[in-house]
GROMACS .gro file of C-alpha atoms in nm:
model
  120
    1UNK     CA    1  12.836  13.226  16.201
    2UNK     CA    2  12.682  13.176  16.548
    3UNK     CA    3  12.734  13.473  16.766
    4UNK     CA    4  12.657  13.614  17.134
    5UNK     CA    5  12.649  13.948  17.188
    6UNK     CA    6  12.681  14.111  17.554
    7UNK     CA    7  12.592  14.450  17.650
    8UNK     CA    8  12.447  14.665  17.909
    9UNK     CA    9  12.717  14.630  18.136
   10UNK     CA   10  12.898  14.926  18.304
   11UNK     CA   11  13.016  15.090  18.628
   12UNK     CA   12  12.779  15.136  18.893
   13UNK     CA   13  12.750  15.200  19.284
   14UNK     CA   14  12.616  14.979  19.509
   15UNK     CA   15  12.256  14.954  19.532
   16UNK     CA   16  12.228  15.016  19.174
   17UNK     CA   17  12.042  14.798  18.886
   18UNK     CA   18  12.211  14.676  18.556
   19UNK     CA   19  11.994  14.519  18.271
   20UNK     CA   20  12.233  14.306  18.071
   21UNK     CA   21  12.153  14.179  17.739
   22UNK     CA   22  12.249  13.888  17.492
   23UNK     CA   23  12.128  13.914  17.161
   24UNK     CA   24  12.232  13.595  16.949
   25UNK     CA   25  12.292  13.567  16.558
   26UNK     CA   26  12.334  13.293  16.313
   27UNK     CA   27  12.097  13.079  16.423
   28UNK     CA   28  11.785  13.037  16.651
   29UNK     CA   29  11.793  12.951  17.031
   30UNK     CA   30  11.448  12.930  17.082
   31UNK     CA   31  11.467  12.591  17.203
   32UNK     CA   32  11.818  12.549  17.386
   33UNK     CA   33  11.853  12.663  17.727
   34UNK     CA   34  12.044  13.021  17.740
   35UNK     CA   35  12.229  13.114  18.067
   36UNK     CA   36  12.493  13.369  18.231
   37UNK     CA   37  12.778  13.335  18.389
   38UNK     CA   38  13.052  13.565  18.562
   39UNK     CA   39  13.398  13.545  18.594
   40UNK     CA   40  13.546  13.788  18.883
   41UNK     CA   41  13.886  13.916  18.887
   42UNK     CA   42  14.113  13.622  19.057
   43UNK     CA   43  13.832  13.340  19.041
   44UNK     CA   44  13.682  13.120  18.875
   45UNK     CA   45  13.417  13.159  18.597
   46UNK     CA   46  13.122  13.110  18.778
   47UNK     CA   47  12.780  13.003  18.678
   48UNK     CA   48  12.484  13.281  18.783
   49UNK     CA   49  12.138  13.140  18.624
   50UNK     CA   50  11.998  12.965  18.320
   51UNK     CA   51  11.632  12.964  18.142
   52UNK     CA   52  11.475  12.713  17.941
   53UNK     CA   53  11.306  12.788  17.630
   54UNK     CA   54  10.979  12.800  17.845
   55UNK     CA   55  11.106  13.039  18.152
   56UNK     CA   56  11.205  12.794  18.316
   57UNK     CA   57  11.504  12.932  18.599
   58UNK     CA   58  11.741  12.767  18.761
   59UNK     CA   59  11.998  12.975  18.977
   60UNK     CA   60  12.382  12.883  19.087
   61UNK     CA   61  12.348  13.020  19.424
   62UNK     CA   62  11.993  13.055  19.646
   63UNK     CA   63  12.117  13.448  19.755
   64UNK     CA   64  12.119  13.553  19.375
   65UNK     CA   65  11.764  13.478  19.353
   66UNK     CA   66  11.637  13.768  19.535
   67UNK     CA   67  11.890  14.014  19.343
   68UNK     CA   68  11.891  13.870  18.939
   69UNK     CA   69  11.589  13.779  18.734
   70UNK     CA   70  11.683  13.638  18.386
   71UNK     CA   71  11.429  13.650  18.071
   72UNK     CA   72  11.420  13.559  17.724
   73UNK     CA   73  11.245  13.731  17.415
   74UNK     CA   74  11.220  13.413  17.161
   75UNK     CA   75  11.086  13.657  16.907
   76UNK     CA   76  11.395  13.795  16.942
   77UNK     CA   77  11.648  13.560  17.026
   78UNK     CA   78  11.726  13.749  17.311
   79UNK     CA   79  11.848  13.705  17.650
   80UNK     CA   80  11.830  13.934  17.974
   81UNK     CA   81  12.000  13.992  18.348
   82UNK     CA   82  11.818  14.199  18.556
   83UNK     CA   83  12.044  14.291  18.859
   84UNK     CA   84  11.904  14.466  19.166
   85UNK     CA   85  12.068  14.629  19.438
   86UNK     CA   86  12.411  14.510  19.282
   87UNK     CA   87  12.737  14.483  19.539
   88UNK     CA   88  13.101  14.517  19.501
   89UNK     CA   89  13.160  14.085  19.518
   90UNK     CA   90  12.898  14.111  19.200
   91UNK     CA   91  13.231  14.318  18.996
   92UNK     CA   92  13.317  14.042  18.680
   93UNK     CA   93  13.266  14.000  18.356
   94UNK     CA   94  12.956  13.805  18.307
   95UNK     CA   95  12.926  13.614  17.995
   96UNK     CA   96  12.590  13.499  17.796
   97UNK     CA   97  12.606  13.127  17.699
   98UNK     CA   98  12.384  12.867  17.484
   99UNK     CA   99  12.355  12.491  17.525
  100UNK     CA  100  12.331  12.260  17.299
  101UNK     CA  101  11.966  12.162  17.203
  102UNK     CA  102  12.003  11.804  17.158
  103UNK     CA  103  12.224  11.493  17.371
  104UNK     CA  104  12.409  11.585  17.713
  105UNK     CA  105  12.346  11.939  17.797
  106UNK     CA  106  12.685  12.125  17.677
  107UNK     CA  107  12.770  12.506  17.724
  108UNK     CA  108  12.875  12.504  17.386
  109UNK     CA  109  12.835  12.878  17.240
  110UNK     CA  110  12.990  13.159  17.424
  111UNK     CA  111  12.965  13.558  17.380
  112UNK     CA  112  13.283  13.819  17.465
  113UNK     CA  113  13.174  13.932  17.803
  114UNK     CA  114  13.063  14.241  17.953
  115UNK     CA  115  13.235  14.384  18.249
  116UNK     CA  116  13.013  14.501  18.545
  117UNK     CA  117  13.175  14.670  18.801
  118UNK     CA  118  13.012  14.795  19.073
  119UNK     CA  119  13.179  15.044  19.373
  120UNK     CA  120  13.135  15.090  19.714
   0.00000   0.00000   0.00000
């Protein structure tokens, strides 16, 4: 059974860092692209950054660049958000996500979330 698994999420002030982590199971992602996304309280699930198996980053919006990093530990299956100097419009549960490693790129395996909220 393929699974993502969230954590490092929490309440925090603004200013603050978070280091979220997926950890997958069930099978290898060495090779698919891994991302995150957030869904905040009244929107949309939104899509924050993705890396290729090689580092490769590609962000959803040009002012998260500055604030998240994302990394990957292949030996490890692994998966990380590094948030900096976090602000209340970052509160939402962001979710760790795994495309499909062959054909049309597909967001096709999902973890539970883990809710970041972050206070003024």
């Amino acid at each position: 059974q393929v699974q993502l698994i969230e954590s490092g999420g929490g309440l925090v002030q603004a200013g603050d860092s978070l280091r979220l982590s997926c950890a997958a199971s069930g099978r290898t992602f060495n090779r698919n692209v891994m991302g995150w996304f957030r869904r905040a309280p009244g929107k949309e699930r939104e899509f924050v950054v993705s890396v290729t198996w090689s580092g490769s980053s590609i962000y959803g919006r040009e002012a998260m660049k500055g604030r998240f990093t994302i990394s990957r530990d292949n030996a490890k299956n692994t998966v990380y958000l590094q948030m900096n100097n976090l602000k209340p419009d970052d509160t939402a549960v962001y979710y760790c996500s795994a495309q499909t490693s062959g054909g049309p790129p597909t967001w096709r395996y999902w973890g539970q979330g883990t809710q970041v909220t972050v206070s003024d």
